[in-house]
CSV table of C-alpha atoms and ligand atoms in Angstrom, one decimal:
chain,number,residue,atom,x,y,z
A,21,MET,CA,-54.4,-104.1,-18.4
A,22,ARG,CA,-51.1,-102.2,-18.6
A,23,ILE,CA,-50.7,-98.4,-18.8
A,24,LEU,CA,-47.5,-96.8,-20.1
A,25,VAL,CA,-46.5,-93.6,-18.2
A,26,LEU,CA,-43.8,-91.7,-20.1
A,27,ASN,CA,-41.8,-88.7,-19.0
A,28,GLY,CA,-39.5,-86.7,-21.2
A,29,PRO,CA,-36.5,-84.5,-20.7
A,30,ASN,CA,-35.6,-82.9,-17.4
A,31,LEU,CA,-38.6,-84.5,-15.6
A,32,ASN,CA,-36.0,-86.7,-13.8
A,33,MET,CA,-35.0,-83.4,-12.0
A,34,LEU,CA,-38.5,-82.8,-10.5
A,35,GLY,CA,-38.1,-81.9,-6.8
A,36,THR,CA,-35.1,-79.6,-7.4
A,37,ARG,CA,-36.0,-78.2,-10.8
A,38,GLU,CA,-37.6,-74.8,-10.6
A,39,PRO,CA,-39.8,-75.9,-7.6
A,40,HIS,CA,-41.7,-72.6,-7.7
A,41,ILE,CA,-43.1,-73.9,-11.1
A,42,TYR,CA,-43.0,-77.7,-10.8
A,43,GLY,CA,-43.3,-78.2,-7.0
A,44,ALA,CA,-41.3,-80.2,-4.6
A,45,THR,CA,-42.6,-83.6,-5.6
A,46,THR,CA,-40.0,-85.9,-7.2
A,47,LEU,CA,-40.5,-88.2,-10.1
A,48,ALA,CA,-40.0,-91.1,-7.7
A,49,ASP,CA,-42.8,-89.8,-5.6
A,50,ILE,CA,-45.1,-89.6,-8.6
A,51,GLU,CA,-44.1,-93.1,-9.7
A,52,ARG,CA,-45.0,-94.4,-6.2
A,53,ALA,CA,-48.3,-92.6,-6.1
A,54,MET,CA,-49.2,-93.9,-9.6
A,55,ARG,CA,-48.2,-97.5,-8.7
A,56,ASP,CA,-50.3,-97.4,-5.6
A,57,ARG,CA,-53.3,-96.1,-7.5
A,58,ALA,CA,-52.8,-98.6,-10.3
A,59,ALA,CA,-52.5,-101.5,-7.8
A,60,ALA,CA,-55.7,-100.3,-6.0
A,61,ARG,CA,-57.5,-100.4,-9.4
A,62,GLY,CA,-56.0,-103.7,-10.4
A,63,VAL,CA,-53.8,-102.6,-13.3
A,64,ASP,CA,-50.1,-102.5,-13.9
A,65,ILE,CA,-48.0,-99.5,-15.1
A,66,ASP,CA,-44.8,-99.2,-16.9
A,67,PHE,CA,-43.0,-96.0,-15.8
A,68,VAL,CA,-40.3,-94.7,-18.1
A,69,GLN,CA,-38.4,-91.4,-18.2
A,70,SER,CA,-35.8,-90.4,-20.8
A,71,ASN,CA,-34.0,-87.3,-21.8
A,72,HIS,CA,-33.7,-88.7,-25.3
A,73,GLU,CA,-36.3,-88.4,-28.1
A,74,GLY,CA,-35.3,-91.7,-29.7
A,75,VAL,CA,-35.7,-93.7,-26.4
A,76,ILE,CA,-39.2,-92.2,-26.0
A,77,ILE,CA,-40.1,-93.3,-29.5
A,78,ASP,CA,-38.5,-96.8,-29.0
A,79,THR,CA,-40.5,-97.2,-25.8
A,80,ILE,CA,-43.8,-96.3,-27.5
A,81,GLN,CA,-43.1,-98.8,-30.3
A,82,GLN,CA,-42.0,-101.6,-27.9
A,83,HIS,CA,-45.1,-101.2,-25.7
A,84,GLN,CA,-47.8,-100.6,-28.3
A,85,GLN,CA,-49.0,-104.2,-28.5
A,86,THR,CA,-49.4,-104.7,-24.8
A,87,ILE,CA,-50.8,-101.5,-23.4
A,88,GLY,CA,-54.3,-100.0,-22.9
A,89,GLY,CA,-53.3,-96.4,-22.6
A,90,ILE,CA,-50.5,-93.9,-22.6
A,91,ILE,CA,-50.0,-91.1,-20.2
A,92,ILE,CA,-47.2,-88.8,-21.4
A,93,ASN,CA,-45.5,-85.7,-20.2
A,94,PRO,CA,-43.2,-85.0,-23.2
A,95,GLY,CA,-41.5,-82.1,-21.5
A,96,ALA,CA,-40.1,-79.6,-24.0
A,97,PHE,CA,-40.6,-82.2,-26.8
A,98,THR,CA,-44.2,-81.2,-26.5
A,99,HIS,CA,-43.6,-78.1,-28.4
A,100,TYR,CA,-41.6,-79.4,-31.4
A,101,SER,CA,-41.2,-83.2,-31.7
A,102,TYR,CA,-43.1,-84.4,-34.7
A,103,ALA,CA,-41.3,-87.7,-34.3
A,104,ILE,CA,-42.9,-88.4,-30.9
A,105,ARG,CA,-46.2,-87.2,-32.3
A,106,ASP,CA,-45.9,-89.6,-35.2
A,107,ALA,CA,-45.0,-92.5,-32.9
A,108,LEU,CA,-48.0,-91.7,-30.7
A,109,SER,CA,-50.3,-91.4,-33.7
A,110,ALA,CA,-49.5,-94.9,-34.8
A,111,VAL,CA,-50.9,-96.3,-31.5
A,112,SER,CA,-54.6,-96.9,-31.2
A,113,VAL,CA,-55.1,-96.5,-27.4
A,114,PRO,CA,-56.1,-93.4,-25.4
A,115,ILE,CA,-53.3,-90.9,-25.0
A,116,ILE,CA,-53.4,-88.3,-22.3
A,117,GLU,CA,-50.9,-85.5,-22.4
A,118,VAL,CA,-50.0,-84.2,-19.0
A,119,HIS,CA,-48.2,-81.0,-17.9
A,120,ILE,CA,-47.5,-80.2,-14.3
A,121,SER,CA,-47.5,-76.5,-15.0
A,122,ASN,CA,-50.2,-74.5,-16.7
A,123,VAL,CA,-48.2,-74.0,-20.0
A,124,TYR,CA,-50.8,-71.5,-21.2
A,125,LYS,CA,-49.8,-69.1,-18.5
A,126,ARG,CA,-46.1,-69.3,-19.3
A,127,GLU,CA,-43.8,-68.3,-22.2
A,128,PRO,CA,-45.5,-68.2,-25.7
A,129,PHE,CA,-43.4,-71.1,-27.0
A,130,ARG,CA,-45.1,-73.3,-24.4
A,131,HIS,CA,-48.6,-72.4,-25.6
A,132,HIS,CA,-48.3,-74.7,-28.7
A,133,SER,CA,-48.3,-78.5,-28.4
A,134,VAL,CA,-47.6,-80.6,-31.5
A,135,ILE,CA,-48.9,-83.6,-29.5
A,136,ALA,CA,-52.3,-82.2,-28.5
A,137,PRO,CA,-54.0,-82.7,-31.9
A,138,ILE,CA,-53.4,-86.4,-31.8
A,139,ALA,CA,-54.0,-86.9,-28.0
A,140,THR,CA,-57.2,-88.0,-26.6
A,141,GLY,CA,-57.0,-85.2,-24.0
A,142,GLN,CA,-54.7,-82.9,-22.1
A,143,ILE,CA,-54.3,-82.0,-18.4
A,144,ALA,CA,-52.2,-78.9,-17.7
A,145,GLY,CA,-51.6,-76.9,-14.5
A,146,LEU,CA,-52.9,-79.4,-11.9
A,147,GLY,CA,-49.4,-80.1,-10.6
A,148,TRP,CA,-48.2,-83.7,-10.2
A,149,ARG,CA,-51.7,-84.9,-9.3
A,150,GLY,CA,-52.6,-84.4,-13.0
A,151,TYR,CA,-50.9,-87.8,-13.6
A,152,LEU,CA,-53.3,-89.5,-11.2
A,153,HIS,CA,-56.3,-87.8,-12.8
A,154,ALA,CA,-55.1,-89.0,-16.1
A,155,LEU,CA,-54.8,-92.5,-14.8
A,156,ASP,CA,-58.3,-92.4,-13.3
A,157,TRP,CA,-59.7,-91.1,-16.6
A,158,VAL,CA,-58.1,-93.8,-18.7
A,159,LEU,CA,-59.3,-96.5,-16.4
A,160,ASP,CA,-62.8,-95.0,-16.0
A,161,SER,CA,-63.3,-94.5,-19.7
A,162,THR,CA,-62.1,-98.0,-20.5
A,163,ALA,CA,-64.4,-99.5,-17.9
A,164,ASN,CA,-67.4,-97.6,-19.4
A,165,THR,CA,-66.9,-98.4,-23.1
B,285,DQA,C1,-43.8,-79.4,-18.8
B,285,DQA,C2,-44.0,-78.0,-19.5
B,285,DQA,C3,-43.0,-77.9,-20.7
B,285,DQA,O1,-43.1,-76.7,-21.4
B,285,DQA,C4,-41.6,-78.0,-20.1
B,285,DQA,O2,-40.6,-78.0,-21.2
B,285,DQA,C5,-41.4,-79.2,-19.2
B,285,DQA,C6,-42.4,-79.6,-18.3
B,285,DQA,C7,-44.8,-79.5,-17.6
B,285,DQA,O3,-44.9,-80.6,-17.1
B,285,DQA,O4,-45.3,-78.4,-17.1
B,285,DQA,O5,-40.3,-79.8,-19.2
B,285,DQA,O6,-44.2,-80.4,-19.7
């Protein structure tokens, strides 16, 4: 099984970007931790970050035949990208929306996700470890069904 892990705009800056909100862990650190966890559980991950909406959509379309789940932190696209939502909607695998910060404690524009209604579930506010929890959930739920 392969899991697609997608990160949207500005998440390449983790580690230096507003560390009081997002922490000191870099995206490379997260990728390493996820690859370790995936290897331990006998699955592969594809790890993609882009600052461009179209690249995120292309990536979803290109991977949709070969993956068993999507873990996505759409960054600010969470709040307004109907195009990413539509691309995700067309895929029939579990989709977990991850946010490092607790978006519900922050500015009002972050309280609304256009992705959440089509996602299987959402993790927000658990820091970078939210990605690992999402991976475990996808693998556990797939094993049990
Ligand atoms: C974020 C929250 C979004 O509101 C923000 O635009 C991000 C990161 C998070 O991981 O907490 O870029 O998705």
